[in-house]
Every structure is written in structure tokens, then in C-alpha cells.
Coordinates of C-alpha atoms in Angstrom, one line a residue:
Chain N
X109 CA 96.7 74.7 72.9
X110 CA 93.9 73.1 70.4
X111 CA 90.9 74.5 69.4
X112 CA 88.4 72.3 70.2
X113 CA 85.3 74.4 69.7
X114 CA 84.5 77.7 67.9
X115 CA 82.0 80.8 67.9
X116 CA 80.4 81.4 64.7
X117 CA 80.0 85.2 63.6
X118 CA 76.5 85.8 62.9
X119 CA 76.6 89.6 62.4
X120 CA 80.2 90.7 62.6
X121 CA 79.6 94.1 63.9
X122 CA 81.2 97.1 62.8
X123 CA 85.1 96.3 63.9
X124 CA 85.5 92.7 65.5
X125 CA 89.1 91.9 65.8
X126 CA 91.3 89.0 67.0
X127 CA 93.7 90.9 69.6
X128 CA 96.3 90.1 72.2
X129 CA 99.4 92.0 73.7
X130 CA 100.8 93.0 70.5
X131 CA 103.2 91.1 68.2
X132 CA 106.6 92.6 69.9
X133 CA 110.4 92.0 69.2
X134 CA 110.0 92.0 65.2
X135 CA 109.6 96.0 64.5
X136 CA 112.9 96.2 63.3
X137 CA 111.7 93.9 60.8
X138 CA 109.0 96.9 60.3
X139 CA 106.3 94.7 61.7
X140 CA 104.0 97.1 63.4
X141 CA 103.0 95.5 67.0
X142 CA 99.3 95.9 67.0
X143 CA 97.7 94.2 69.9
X144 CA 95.0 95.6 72.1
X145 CA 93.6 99.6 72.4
X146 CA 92.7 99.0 76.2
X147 CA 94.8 96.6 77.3
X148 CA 93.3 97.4 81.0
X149 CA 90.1 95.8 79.9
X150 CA 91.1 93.2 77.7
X151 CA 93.5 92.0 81.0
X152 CA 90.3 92.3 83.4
X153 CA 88.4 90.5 80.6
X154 CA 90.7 87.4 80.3
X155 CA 90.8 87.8 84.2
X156 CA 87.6 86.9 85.2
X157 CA 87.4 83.9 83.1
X158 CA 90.8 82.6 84.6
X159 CA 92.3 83.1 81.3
X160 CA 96.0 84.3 81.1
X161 CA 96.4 88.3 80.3
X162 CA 98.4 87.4 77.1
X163 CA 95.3 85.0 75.7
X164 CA 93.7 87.0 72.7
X165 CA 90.4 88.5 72.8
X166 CA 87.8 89.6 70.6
X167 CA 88.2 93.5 70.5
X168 CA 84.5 94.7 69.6
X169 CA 84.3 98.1 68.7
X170 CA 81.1 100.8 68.7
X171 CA 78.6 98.7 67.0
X172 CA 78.9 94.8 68.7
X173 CA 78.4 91.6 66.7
X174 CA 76.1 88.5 67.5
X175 CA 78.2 85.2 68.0
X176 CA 76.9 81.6 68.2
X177 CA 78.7 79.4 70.6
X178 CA 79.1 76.3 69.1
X179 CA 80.2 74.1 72.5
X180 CA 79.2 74.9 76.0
X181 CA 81.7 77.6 77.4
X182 CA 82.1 80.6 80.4
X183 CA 82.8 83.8 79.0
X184 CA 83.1 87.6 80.2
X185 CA 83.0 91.2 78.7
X186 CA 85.0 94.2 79.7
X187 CA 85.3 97.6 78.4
X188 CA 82.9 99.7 77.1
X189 CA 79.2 99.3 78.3
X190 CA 77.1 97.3 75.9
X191 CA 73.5 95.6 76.2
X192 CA 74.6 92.2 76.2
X193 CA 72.3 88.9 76.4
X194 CA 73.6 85.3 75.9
X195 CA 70.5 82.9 74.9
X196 CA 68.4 86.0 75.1
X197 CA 68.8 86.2 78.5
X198 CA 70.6 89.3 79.7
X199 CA 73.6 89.1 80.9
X200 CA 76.0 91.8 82.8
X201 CA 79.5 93.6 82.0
X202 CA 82.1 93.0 83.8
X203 CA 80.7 89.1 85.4
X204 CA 81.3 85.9 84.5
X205 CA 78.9 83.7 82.3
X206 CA 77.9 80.2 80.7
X207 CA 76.6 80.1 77.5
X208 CA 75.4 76.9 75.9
X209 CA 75.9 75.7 72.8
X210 CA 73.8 76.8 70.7
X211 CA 73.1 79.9 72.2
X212 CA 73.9 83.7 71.0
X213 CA 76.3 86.3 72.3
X214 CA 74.5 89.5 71.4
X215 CA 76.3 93.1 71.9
X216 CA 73.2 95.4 71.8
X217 CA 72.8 98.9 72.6
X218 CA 76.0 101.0 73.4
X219 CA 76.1 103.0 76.3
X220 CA 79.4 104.3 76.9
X221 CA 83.0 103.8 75.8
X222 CA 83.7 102.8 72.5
X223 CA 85.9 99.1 72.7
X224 CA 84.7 96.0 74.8
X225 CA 86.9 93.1 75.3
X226 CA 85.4 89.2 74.9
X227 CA 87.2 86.7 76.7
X228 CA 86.2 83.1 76.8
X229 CA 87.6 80.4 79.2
X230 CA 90.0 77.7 78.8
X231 CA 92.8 79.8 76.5
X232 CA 91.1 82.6 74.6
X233 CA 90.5 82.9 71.1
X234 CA 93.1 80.1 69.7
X235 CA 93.6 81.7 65.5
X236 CA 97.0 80.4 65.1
X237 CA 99.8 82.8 66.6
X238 CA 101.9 85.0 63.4
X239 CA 105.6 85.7 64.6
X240 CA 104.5 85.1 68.1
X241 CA 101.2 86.8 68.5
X242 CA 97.3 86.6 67.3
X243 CA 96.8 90.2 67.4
X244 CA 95.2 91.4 63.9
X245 CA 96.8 94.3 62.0
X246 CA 94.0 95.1 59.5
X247 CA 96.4 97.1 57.1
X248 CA 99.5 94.6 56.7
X249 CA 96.6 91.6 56.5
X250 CA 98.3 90.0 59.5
X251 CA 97.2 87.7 62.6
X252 CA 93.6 87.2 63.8
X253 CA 91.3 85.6 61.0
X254 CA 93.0 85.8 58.2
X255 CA 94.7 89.8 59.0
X256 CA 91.5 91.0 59.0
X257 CA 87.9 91.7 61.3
X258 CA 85.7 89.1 61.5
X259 CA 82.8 89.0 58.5
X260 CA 79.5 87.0 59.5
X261 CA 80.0 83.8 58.7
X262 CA 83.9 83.3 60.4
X263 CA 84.2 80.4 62.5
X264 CA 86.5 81.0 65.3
X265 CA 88.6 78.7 67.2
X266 CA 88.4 78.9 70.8
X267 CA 89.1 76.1 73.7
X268 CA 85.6 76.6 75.4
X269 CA 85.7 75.8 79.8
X270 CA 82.2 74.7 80.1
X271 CA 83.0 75.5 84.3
X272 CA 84.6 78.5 85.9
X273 CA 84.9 79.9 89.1
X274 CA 81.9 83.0 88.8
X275 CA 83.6 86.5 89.3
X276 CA 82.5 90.2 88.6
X277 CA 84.4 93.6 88.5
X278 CA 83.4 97.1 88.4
X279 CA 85.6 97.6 85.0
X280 CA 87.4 100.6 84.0
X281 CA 85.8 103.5 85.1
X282 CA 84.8 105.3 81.0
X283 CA 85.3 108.8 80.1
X284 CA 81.9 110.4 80.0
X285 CA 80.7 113.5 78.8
X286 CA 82.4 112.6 75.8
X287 CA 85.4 113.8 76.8
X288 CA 88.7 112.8 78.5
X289 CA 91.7 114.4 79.9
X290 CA 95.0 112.7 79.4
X291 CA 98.1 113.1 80.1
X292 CA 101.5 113.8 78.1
X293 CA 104.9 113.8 78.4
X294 CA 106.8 116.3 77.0
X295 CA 109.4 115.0 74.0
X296 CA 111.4 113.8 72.6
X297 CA 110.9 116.5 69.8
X298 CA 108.9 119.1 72.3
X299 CA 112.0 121.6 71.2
X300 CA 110.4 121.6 67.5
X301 CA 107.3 123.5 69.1
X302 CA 106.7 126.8 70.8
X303 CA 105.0 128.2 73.7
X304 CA 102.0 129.0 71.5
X305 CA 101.7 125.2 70.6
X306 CA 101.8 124.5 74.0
X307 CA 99.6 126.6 75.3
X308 CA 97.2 125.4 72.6
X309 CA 97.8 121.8 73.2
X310 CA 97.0 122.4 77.0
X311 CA 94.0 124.5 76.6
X312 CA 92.1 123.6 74.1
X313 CA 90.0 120.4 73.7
X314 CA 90.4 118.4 70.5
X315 CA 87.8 116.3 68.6
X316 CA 88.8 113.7 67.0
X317 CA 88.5 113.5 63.6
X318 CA 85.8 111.0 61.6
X319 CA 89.8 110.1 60.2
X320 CA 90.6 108.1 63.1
X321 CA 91.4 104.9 63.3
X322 CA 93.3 101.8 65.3
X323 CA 96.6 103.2 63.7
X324 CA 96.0 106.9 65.2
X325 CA 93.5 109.5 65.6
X326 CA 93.5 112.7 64.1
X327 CA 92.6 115.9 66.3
X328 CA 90.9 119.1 65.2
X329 CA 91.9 122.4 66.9
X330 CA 94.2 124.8 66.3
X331 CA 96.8 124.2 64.1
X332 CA 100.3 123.8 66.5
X333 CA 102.6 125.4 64.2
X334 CA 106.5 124.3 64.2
X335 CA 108.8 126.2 65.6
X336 CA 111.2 125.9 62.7
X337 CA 111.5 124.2 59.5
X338 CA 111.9 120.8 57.9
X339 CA 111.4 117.3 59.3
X340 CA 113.3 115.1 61.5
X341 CA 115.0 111.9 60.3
X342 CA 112.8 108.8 60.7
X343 CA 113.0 107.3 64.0
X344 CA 111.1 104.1 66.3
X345 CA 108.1 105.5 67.3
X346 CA 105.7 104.2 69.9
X347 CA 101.6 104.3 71.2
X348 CA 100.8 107.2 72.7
X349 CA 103.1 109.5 70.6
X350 CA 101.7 112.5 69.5
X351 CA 103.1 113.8 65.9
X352 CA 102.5 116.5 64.4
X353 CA 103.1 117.2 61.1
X354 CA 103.9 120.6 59.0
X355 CA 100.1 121.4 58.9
X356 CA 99.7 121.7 62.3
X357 CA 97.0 118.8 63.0
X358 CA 98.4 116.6 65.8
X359 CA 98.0 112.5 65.2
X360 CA 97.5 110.7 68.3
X361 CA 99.3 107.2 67.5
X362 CA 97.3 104.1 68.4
X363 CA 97.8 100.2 68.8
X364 CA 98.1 99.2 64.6
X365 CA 101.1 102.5 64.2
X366 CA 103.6 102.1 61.9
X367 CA 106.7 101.1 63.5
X368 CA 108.6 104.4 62.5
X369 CA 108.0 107.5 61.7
X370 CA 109.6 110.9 60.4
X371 CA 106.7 113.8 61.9
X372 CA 108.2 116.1 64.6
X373 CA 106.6 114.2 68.4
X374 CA 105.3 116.8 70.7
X375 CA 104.8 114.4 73.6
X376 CA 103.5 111.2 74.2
X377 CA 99.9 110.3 76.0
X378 CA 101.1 108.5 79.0
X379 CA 100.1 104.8 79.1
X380 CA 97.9 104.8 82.1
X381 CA 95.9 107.0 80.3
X382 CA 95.9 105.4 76.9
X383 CA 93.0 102.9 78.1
X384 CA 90.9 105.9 78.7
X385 CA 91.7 107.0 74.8
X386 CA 91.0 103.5 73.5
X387 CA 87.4 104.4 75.2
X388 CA 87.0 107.9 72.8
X389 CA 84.8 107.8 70.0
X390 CA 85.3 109.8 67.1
X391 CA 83.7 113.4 67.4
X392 CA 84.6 113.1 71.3
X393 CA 86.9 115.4 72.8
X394 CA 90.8 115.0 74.6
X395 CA 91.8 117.6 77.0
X396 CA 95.6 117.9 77.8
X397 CA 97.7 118.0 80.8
X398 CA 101.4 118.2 80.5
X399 CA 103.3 115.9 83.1
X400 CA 107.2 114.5 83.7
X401 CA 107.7 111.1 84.0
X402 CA 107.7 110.3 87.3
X403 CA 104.2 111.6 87.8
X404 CA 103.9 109.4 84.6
X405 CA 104.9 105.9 86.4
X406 CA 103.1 107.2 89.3
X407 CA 100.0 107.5 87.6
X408 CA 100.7 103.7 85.6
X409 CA 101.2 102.4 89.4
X410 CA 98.3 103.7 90.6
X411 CA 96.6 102.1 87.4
X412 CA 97.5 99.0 88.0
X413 CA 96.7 99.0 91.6
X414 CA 93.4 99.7 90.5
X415 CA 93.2 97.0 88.4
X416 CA 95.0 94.5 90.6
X417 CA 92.1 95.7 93.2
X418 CA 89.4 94.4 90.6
X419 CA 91.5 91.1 90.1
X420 CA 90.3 89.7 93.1
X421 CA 89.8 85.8 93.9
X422 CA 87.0 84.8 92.2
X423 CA 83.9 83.7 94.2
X424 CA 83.4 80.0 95.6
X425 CA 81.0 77.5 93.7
X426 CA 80.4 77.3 89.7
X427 CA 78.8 79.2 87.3
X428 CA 75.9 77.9 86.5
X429 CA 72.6 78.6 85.2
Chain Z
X9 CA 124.7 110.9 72.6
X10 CA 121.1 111.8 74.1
X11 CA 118.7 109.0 75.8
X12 CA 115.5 110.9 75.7
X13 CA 112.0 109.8 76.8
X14 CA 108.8 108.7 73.8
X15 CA 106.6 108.8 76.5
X16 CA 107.0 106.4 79.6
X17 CA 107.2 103.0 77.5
X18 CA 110.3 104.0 75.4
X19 CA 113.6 105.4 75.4
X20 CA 115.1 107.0 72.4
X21 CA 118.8 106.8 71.9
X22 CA 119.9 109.9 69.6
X23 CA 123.2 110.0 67.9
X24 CA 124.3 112.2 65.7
X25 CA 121.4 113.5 63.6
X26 CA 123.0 112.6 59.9
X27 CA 122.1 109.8 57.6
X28 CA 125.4 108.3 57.6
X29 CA 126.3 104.6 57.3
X30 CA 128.7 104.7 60.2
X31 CA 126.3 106.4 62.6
X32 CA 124.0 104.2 61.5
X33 CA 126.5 101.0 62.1
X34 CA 126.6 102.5 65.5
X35 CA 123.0 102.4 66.6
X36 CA 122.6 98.9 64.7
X37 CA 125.5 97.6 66.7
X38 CA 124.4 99.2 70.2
X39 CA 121.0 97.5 69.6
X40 CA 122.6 94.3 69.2
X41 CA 124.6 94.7 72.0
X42 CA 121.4 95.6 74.0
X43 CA 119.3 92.6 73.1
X44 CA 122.3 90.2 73.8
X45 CA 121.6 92.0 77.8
X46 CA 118.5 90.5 77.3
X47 CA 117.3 93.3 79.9
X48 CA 114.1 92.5 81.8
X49 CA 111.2 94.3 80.7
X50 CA 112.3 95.4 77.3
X51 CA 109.9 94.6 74.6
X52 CA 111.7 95.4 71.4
X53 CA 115.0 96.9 70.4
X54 CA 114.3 99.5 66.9
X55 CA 117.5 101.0 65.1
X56 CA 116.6 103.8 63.3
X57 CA 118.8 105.7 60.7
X58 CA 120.7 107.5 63.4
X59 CA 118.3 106.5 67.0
X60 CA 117.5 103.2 68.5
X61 CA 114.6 103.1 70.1
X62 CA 114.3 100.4 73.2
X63 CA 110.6 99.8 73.6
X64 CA 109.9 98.7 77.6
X65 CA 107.7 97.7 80.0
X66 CA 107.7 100.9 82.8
X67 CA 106.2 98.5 86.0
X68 CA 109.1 95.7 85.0
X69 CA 111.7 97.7 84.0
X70 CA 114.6 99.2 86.2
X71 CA 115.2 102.1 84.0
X72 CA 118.3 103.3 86.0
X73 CA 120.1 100.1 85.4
X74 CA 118.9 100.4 81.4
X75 CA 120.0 103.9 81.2
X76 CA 123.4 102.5 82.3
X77 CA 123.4 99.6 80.0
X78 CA 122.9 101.6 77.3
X79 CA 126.0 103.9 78.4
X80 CA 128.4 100.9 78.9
X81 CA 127.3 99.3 75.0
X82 CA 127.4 102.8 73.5
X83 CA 130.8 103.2 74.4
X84 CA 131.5 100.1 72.9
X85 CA 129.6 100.6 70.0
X86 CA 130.9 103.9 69.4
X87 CA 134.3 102.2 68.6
X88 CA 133.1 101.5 65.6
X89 CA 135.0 103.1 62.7
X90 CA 135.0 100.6 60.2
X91 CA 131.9 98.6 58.7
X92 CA 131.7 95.0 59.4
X93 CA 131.4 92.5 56.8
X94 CA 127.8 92.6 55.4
X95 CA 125.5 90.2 54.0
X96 CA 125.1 91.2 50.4
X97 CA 122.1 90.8 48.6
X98 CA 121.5 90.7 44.6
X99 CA 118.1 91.2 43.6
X100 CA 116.8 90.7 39.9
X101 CA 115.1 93.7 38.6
X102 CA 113.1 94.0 35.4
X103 CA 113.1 98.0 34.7
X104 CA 110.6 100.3 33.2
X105 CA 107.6 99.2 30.9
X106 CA 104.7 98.1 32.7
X107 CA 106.4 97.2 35.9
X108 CA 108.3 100.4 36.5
X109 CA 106.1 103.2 34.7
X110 CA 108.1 106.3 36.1
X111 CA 110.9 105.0 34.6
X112 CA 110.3 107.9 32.1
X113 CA 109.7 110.3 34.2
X114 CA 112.8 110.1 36.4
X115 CA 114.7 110.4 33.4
X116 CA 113.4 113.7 32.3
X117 CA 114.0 114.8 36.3
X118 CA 117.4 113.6 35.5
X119 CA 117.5 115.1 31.6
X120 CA 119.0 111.2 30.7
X121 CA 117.7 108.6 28.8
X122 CA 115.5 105.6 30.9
X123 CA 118.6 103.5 29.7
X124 CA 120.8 106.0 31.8
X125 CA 118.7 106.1 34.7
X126 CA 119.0 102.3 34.8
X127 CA 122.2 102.4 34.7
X128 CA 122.9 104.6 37.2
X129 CA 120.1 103.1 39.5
X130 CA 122.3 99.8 39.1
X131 CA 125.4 100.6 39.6
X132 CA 125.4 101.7 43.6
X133 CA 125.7 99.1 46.3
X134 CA 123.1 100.3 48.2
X135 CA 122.7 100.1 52.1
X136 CA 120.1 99.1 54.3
X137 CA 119.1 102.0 56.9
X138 CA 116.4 100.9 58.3
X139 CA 113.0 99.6 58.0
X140 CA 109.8 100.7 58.2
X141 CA 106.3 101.7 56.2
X142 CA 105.6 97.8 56.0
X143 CA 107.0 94.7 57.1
X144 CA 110.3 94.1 55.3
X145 CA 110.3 97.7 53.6
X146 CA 113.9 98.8 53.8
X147 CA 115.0 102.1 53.5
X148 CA 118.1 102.2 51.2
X149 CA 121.0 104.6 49.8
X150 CA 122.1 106.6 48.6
X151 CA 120.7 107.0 45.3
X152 CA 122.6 108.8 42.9
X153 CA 121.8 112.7 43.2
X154 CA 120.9 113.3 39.2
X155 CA 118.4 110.2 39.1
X156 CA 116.6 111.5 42.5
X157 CA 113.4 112.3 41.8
X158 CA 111.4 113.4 44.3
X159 CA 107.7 111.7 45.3
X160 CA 105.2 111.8 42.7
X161 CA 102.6 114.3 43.4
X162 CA 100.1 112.6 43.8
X163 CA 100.6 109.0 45.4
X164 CA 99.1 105.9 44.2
X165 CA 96.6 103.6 45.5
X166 CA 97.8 100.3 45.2
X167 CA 101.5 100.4 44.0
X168 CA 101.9 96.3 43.5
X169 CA 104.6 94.0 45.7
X170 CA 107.7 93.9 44.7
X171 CA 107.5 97.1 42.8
X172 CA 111.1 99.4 42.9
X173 CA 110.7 102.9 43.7
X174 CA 112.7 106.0 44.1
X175 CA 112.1 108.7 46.5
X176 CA 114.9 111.4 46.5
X177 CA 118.0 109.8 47.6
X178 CA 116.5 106.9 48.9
X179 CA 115.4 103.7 47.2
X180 CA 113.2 100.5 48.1
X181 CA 111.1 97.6 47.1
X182 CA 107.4 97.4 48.2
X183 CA 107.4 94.2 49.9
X184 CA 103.5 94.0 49.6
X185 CA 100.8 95.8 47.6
X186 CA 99.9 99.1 49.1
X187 CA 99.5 102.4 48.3
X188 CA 102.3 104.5 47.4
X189 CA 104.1 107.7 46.5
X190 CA 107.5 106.7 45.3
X191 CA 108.4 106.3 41.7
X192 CA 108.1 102.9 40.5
X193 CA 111.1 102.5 38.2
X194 CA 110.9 98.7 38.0
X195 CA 109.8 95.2 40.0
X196 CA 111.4 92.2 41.1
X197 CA 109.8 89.0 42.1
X198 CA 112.3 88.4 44.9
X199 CA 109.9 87.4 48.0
X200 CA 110.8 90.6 50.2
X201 CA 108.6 89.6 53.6
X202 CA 107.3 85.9 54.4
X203 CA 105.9 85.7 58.0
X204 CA 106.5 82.0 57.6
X205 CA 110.2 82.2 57.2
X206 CA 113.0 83.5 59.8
X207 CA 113.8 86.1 59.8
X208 CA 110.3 86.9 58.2
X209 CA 112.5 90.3 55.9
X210 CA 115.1 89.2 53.7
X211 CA 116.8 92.6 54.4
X212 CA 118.4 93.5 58.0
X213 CA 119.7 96.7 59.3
X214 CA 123.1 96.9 57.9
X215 CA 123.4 94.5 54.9
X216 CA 123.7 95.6 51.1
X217 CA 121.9 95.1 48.2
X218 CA 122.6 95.3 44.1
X219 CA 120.3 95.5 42.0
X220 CA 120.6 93.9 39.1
X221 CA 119.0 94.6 35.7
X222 CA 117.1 91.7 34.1

């Protein structure tokens, strides 16, 4: 597909990246997959514009930026609750919009959840594709604009639908409280740790750390000590996995992990709950339930039936304002 | 052999937990047996030194018939005895001086002269593990046990591409600038990772690589 249109970054906000699925299939080229933290909003996002799930979005983080739509286009917001108005004109979460050219997208106020997903119509956000994917990995200056977030000033491609069917969905529903419980499956190094790190892990909540990033967040809490010494050998690791090296302080490994890693796993945050991580700030708190694997795809099932609940036909008419 | 769960979205194949180049031909060849399945729902097929790691897709992915794919090609795979004919590599190196200054300091680990170090660095075929760290970074070995220095102390910011570093028994070359602990002994100006080129990694899983001094 061709760009034929573009949003220009006014203010870039504090972490506004080019993101899709993930660049998969090349990690045993050490290519770390990156793609989407929530990948429940980001596919409700490119949902409601009509967009395919695997068309990139813009993955805003805490502090939104302002874009100016250069070419009349519909668009759409999911994720984490922002103050959003289009040609100053307020416009809602979760619904469908026009904006004109000429107008400004602007993220204001944050209200809950930390990561909000901007689709726009007709194909996404169209920076070109690195070994199959647009997704940006910051660290290894890959994908996106450039392998990095978007500075005021970017231009970026997009193939703008000036008409789309209108639609709205409630969205994911975002921890609150500042806090989240998640689930975790046990292994595949759970043997490396004790009772008392399991008890720990199950009863305490964690904050994570200020040190926390797309690659993984650190936790605070009591230190889960080994059960016995040295390291395993390097091995594939995955989201979700929970590491934990000699020190004790568990690394919750996000979306921009390295592809492999040598740190004993405890378990692994189950991926119907990862969204709900992606929606953590740091100095919130994660709570921890143990669970097997079937409860595991039970919960992903239930996940998606949730979301495919949201996906519904979009409404008759055109947007239009 | 133990499939174990990483969480819901991965399976981790274990095989014997030694760095060894014939366990290691093992899980390279089971994961190339795996991805020639072509399995629905399976997003990426990882050997590590002794594991492969089969990344999936839990709502696509009928994990009973994966389980028993991965049964039928390790018992295939675990024929192997023998190493198959690698792709061999020779990459230019210009040791010590600017471009490898701990070139000094692995020789007084090793209580040898820089010239010896070199030497000895040289003269292994090494092989390719695995990769990780960065795109292209290859894990290789086994470095000679008197020139294995472990990690410096404190590790650098920005070690530059194509720098050569040591790191006990295991050696590699920094495909781009990032920070570092290794010991930079030298650099080369072989292009290690090109996104634009396929495969992207000149190394692979498997192959060998000489280094030769410049």
C-alpha cells in the first residue's frame, strides 16, 4: 500500500512509537520481536476504523502528543483513557472519527491506563515494513520512523479514508487503583526457586520500578532468593516471562525483550493478562496469582470473546461531521 | 528430552543441559525440521545452545499435535552423531591498539604476551551457538581456557560495531555499537547484521568462523 497522506508530529509526547504485531520469524537471527504492549487495544483500535489487526499503530504512551492531519481521514483511539479533541473539538475513546485536514489530534489529560493505541483508516500507519514488520524497537534503532519514537516535526505516512462506517466500543476494561492482579504460570525454571519465593511472589504486591521500560519492568519487593546456585544456560525467552536474577529482583519481560536470555524464569504472566500490564504505570503495583495452563487458555479464550464482543458490525450511515 | 511450558505462547524444548556442539547440532537440526512442518500457529522457531524454543499462537495452535511433532523430529534429530558440513566463515581482524584495548589486559589474565593471546585467539575454529544480545550477535566457542578472561568489571557504554570481544570461554563480534562488558581484543569491518540483506546475520546457528589476524 502507498502513502498518500501523512500526520505531522507537532509535540511528540513522551513515547510515540510506530507499532504493529511484532517483527516475528527472525529471533534466531537475534532480532528481538517488538510489536505492541496491548495488543487487545491496538486490535480494537485498528478495528473500528476497518483497518486490518496487523496494520501498525501509533503506540502513545503516559504523556500523548498533538498530530496535524495533513489529508482528510477517520481515525480511532483505544487504550488507555486520554482527553482527546480533533480540531478542538472533543472527541471520545473508543469511537470512530473524521478529522480534516488541517486539523489537530490532541492527547490531553490522562486519566487511566498508561498506553493508547491510534489507528487511522485506509491501512494504518504505512513507515516502510523492516524484515516484515513496522514495529519500532527503540534500542536496536529498527522499524517505525527511523528505529526510533516520533520527535515533533516527523511526518508520517499514512493512507488517510476520508469515509468510514462510524463504530464505538467500551475498550478494555483498565486496572484501577493502581494496581493489577495477573496471572502466571509456573516454569520453566520454577524448580530454581523455593516455597519462600513463592509464597512471596503470591502475596506480596510489587511496584514497579522508575527502571521500567518496553523491554521489561523491574519489581520492588522482597528479594525471591534462588534455591541453589549459578545460572542457567541461555535459552529463547518470551513476553510475559518473569526472570529473576541472583539478586532477587524479578524482571517482568515486555514487547522490545531481548530474544534470549540466561536469568533463572520463575513463571510467565499469562497473555490474557499481559494487556492489563501494558496498562501499569511505573510506581503501580502487580499482584500475583499462580495458575496451570489450561486455566491459562481458558482465561485467553475468554479474552478474546470479550473482545470479539466489542468487534461488532459497525453502525449504518458515515461518519460525518 | 523435556517440552516445558514459557508461559502459554511458548514451548521450550530442553536437551541436555551442556554447551556442547552436538547437542547443539541437535536442537538446530530439530528446529529446522520444525519450521519445514510449517505448523499452523507457530510464530518463530529459536535454537538455543542446548533448547529450542517454538514461539506460538495459543487460540491457533493445536498444541497436542505440536507436542507430537516435536517428538517424531526429535527422534530424528537425535540421530545426529556427526556434524554436517558447515558454512565457514573468515573474518579479518585487526587486534589490539585502539581497536581492541583489552588486548593487554587479557594477556596478563593469561600471564602471555598480546602477541600470544593473538595467537591463541586465532588459531580455534570457532562455532556458532546461538544468537542473541543484538541482531546478528553470535555466541561462539570455545575460546581457549588460558586467554579467557572473564567480563570487565565494569562494562562499557558504547563498545563500537564490529568490535571482538572475549567473555570467558565465549567469543563474539558486536554487530552494532552498544554498550558492553566483554573484552574488546580487536575489530573487524566485516558488515555482521544488514536488515536489507537475507538473511539479515551473516552468521547462522551452526556454521564456523576463523578469525584471521590482519
Amino acid at each position: 500500500m502507498k502513502a498518500t497522506g501523512f500526520l505531522r508530529v507537532v509535540r511528540a509526547g513522551l513515547l510515540t512509537t510506530v507499532q504493529d504485531l511484532g517483527r516475528w520469524s527472525h529471533q534466531l537471527e537475534a532480532v528481538p520481536v517488538a510489536g505492541v504492549m496491548d495488543v487487545y487495544s491496538h486490535r480494537l483500535a485498528n478495528h473500528l476504523v476497518g483497518n486490518a489487526q496487523e496494520a501498525a499503530t501509533l503506540e502513545v504512551t503516559l504523556i500523548g502528543p498533538e498530530l496535524e492531519v495533513e489529508a482528510d481521514t477517520v481515525m480511532a483511539v483505544a487504550g488507555a483513557d486520554f482527553d482527546l479533541t480533533c480540531g478542538n473539538v472533543a472527541v471520545a475513546s473508543g469511537t470512530t472519527f473524521a478529522a480534516r485536514r488541517g486539523e489537530v489530534l490532541r492527547f490531553g489529560r490522562r486519566h487511566l491506563g498508561a498506553r493508547a493505541y491510534l489507528a487511522v483508516a485506509g491501512g494504518g500507519i504505512l513507515t516502510p515494513p523492516v524484515l516484515g514488520s513496522r514495529a519500532t524497537h527503540t534500542v536496536t534503532h529498527m522499524g517505525g520512523l527511523g528505529g526510533r519514537a516520533l520527535v515533533a516535526g516527523d511526518v508520517v505516512p499514512v493512507a488517510p479514508k476520508a469515509t468510514c462506517a462510524p463504530n464505538r466500543a467500551r475498550g478494555l476494561t483498565l486496572p484501577t487503583g493502581g494496581r493489577a492482579r495477573l496471572r502466571v504460570m509456573p516454569g520453566p525454571q520454577d524448580d530454581w526457586f523455593g516455597p519462600d519465593a513463592w509464597h512471596a511472589l503470591t502475596s506480596v504486591s510489587f511496584r514497579i520500578s522508575p527502571r521500567s521500560n518496553r523491554m521489561g519492568y523491574r519489581l520492588e519487593g522482597p528479594p525471591l532468593a534462588h534455591a541453589r546456585s549459578g545460572e542457567p544456560i541461555s535459552e529463547p525467552v518470551t513476553m510475559g516471562a518473569l526472570q529473576v536474577p541472583a539478586a532477587g529482583e524479578p524482571i517482568l519481560l515486555m514487547a522490545d525483550r531481548q530474544t534470549a536470555g540466561g536469568y533463572p524464569k520463575m513463571g510467565h504472566v499469562i497473555t490474557a493478562d499481559l494487556c492489563l500490564a501494558a496498562q501499569l504505570t511505573p510506581g503501580e503495583f502487580i499482584e500475583f496469582d499462580r495458575c496451570t495452563y489450561r486455566e491459562a487458555v481458558a482465561a485467553l479464550i475468554a479474552r478474546e470473546r470479550e473482545l470479539m464482543a466489542q468487534m461488532t458490525h459497525p453502525r449504518e450511515g458515515r461518519i460525518v461531521r | 528430552m523435556r517440552i516445558r511450558h514459557a508461559g502459554d505462547a511458548m514451548l521450550l524444548v530442553e536437551l541436555e543441559q551442556v554447551i556442547d556442539p552436538v547437542v547443539n547440532q541437535r536442537a538446530i537440526e530439530l528446529g529446522r525440521l520444525l519450521r519445514a512442518r510449517d505448523v499452523p500457529g507457530v510464530r518463530d522457531i529459536v535454537p538455543g545452545y542446548c533448547s529450542l524454543g517454538i514461539h506460538f499462537d495459543p487460540l491457533r495452535t493445536d498444541l497436542v499435535a505440536l507436542e507430537r511433532a516435536i517428538r517424531e523430529d526429535a527422534s530424528v534429530a537425535g540421530r545426529v552423531v556427526s556434524l554436517p558440513e558447515p558454512v565457514v566463515h573468515e573474518i579479518p581482524v585487526v587486534y589490539g591498539g585502539a581497536v581492541g584495548p583489552d588486548l593487554q589486559a587479557v594477556a596478563d589474565f593469561a600471564g602471555c604476551s598480546p602477541a600470544e593471546v593473538i595467537e591463541r585467539h586465532a588459531a580455534v575454529t570457532y562455532r556458532v551457538y546461538m544468537l542473541g544480545f543484538v541482531p546478528g550477535f553470535a555466541y561462539l566457542g570455545r575460546v581457549n581456557a588460558s586467554i579467557a578472561a572473564p567480563r570487565r568489571r565494569v562494562p562499557r557504554d558504547v563498545v563500537p560495531a564490529g568490535s571482538l570481544g572475549i567473555a570467558g570461554e565465549q567469543t563474539g563480534v558486536y554487530p552494532a555499537a552498544t554498550p558492553g562488558g566483554w573484552q574488546i581484543i580487536g575489530r573487524t569491518s566485516v558488515v555482521m547484521f544488514d536488515a536489507a540483506r537475507t538473511p539479515a546475520s551473516l552468521l547462522a546457528p551452526g556454521d564456523l568462523v576463523h578469525f584471521v589476524p590482519r
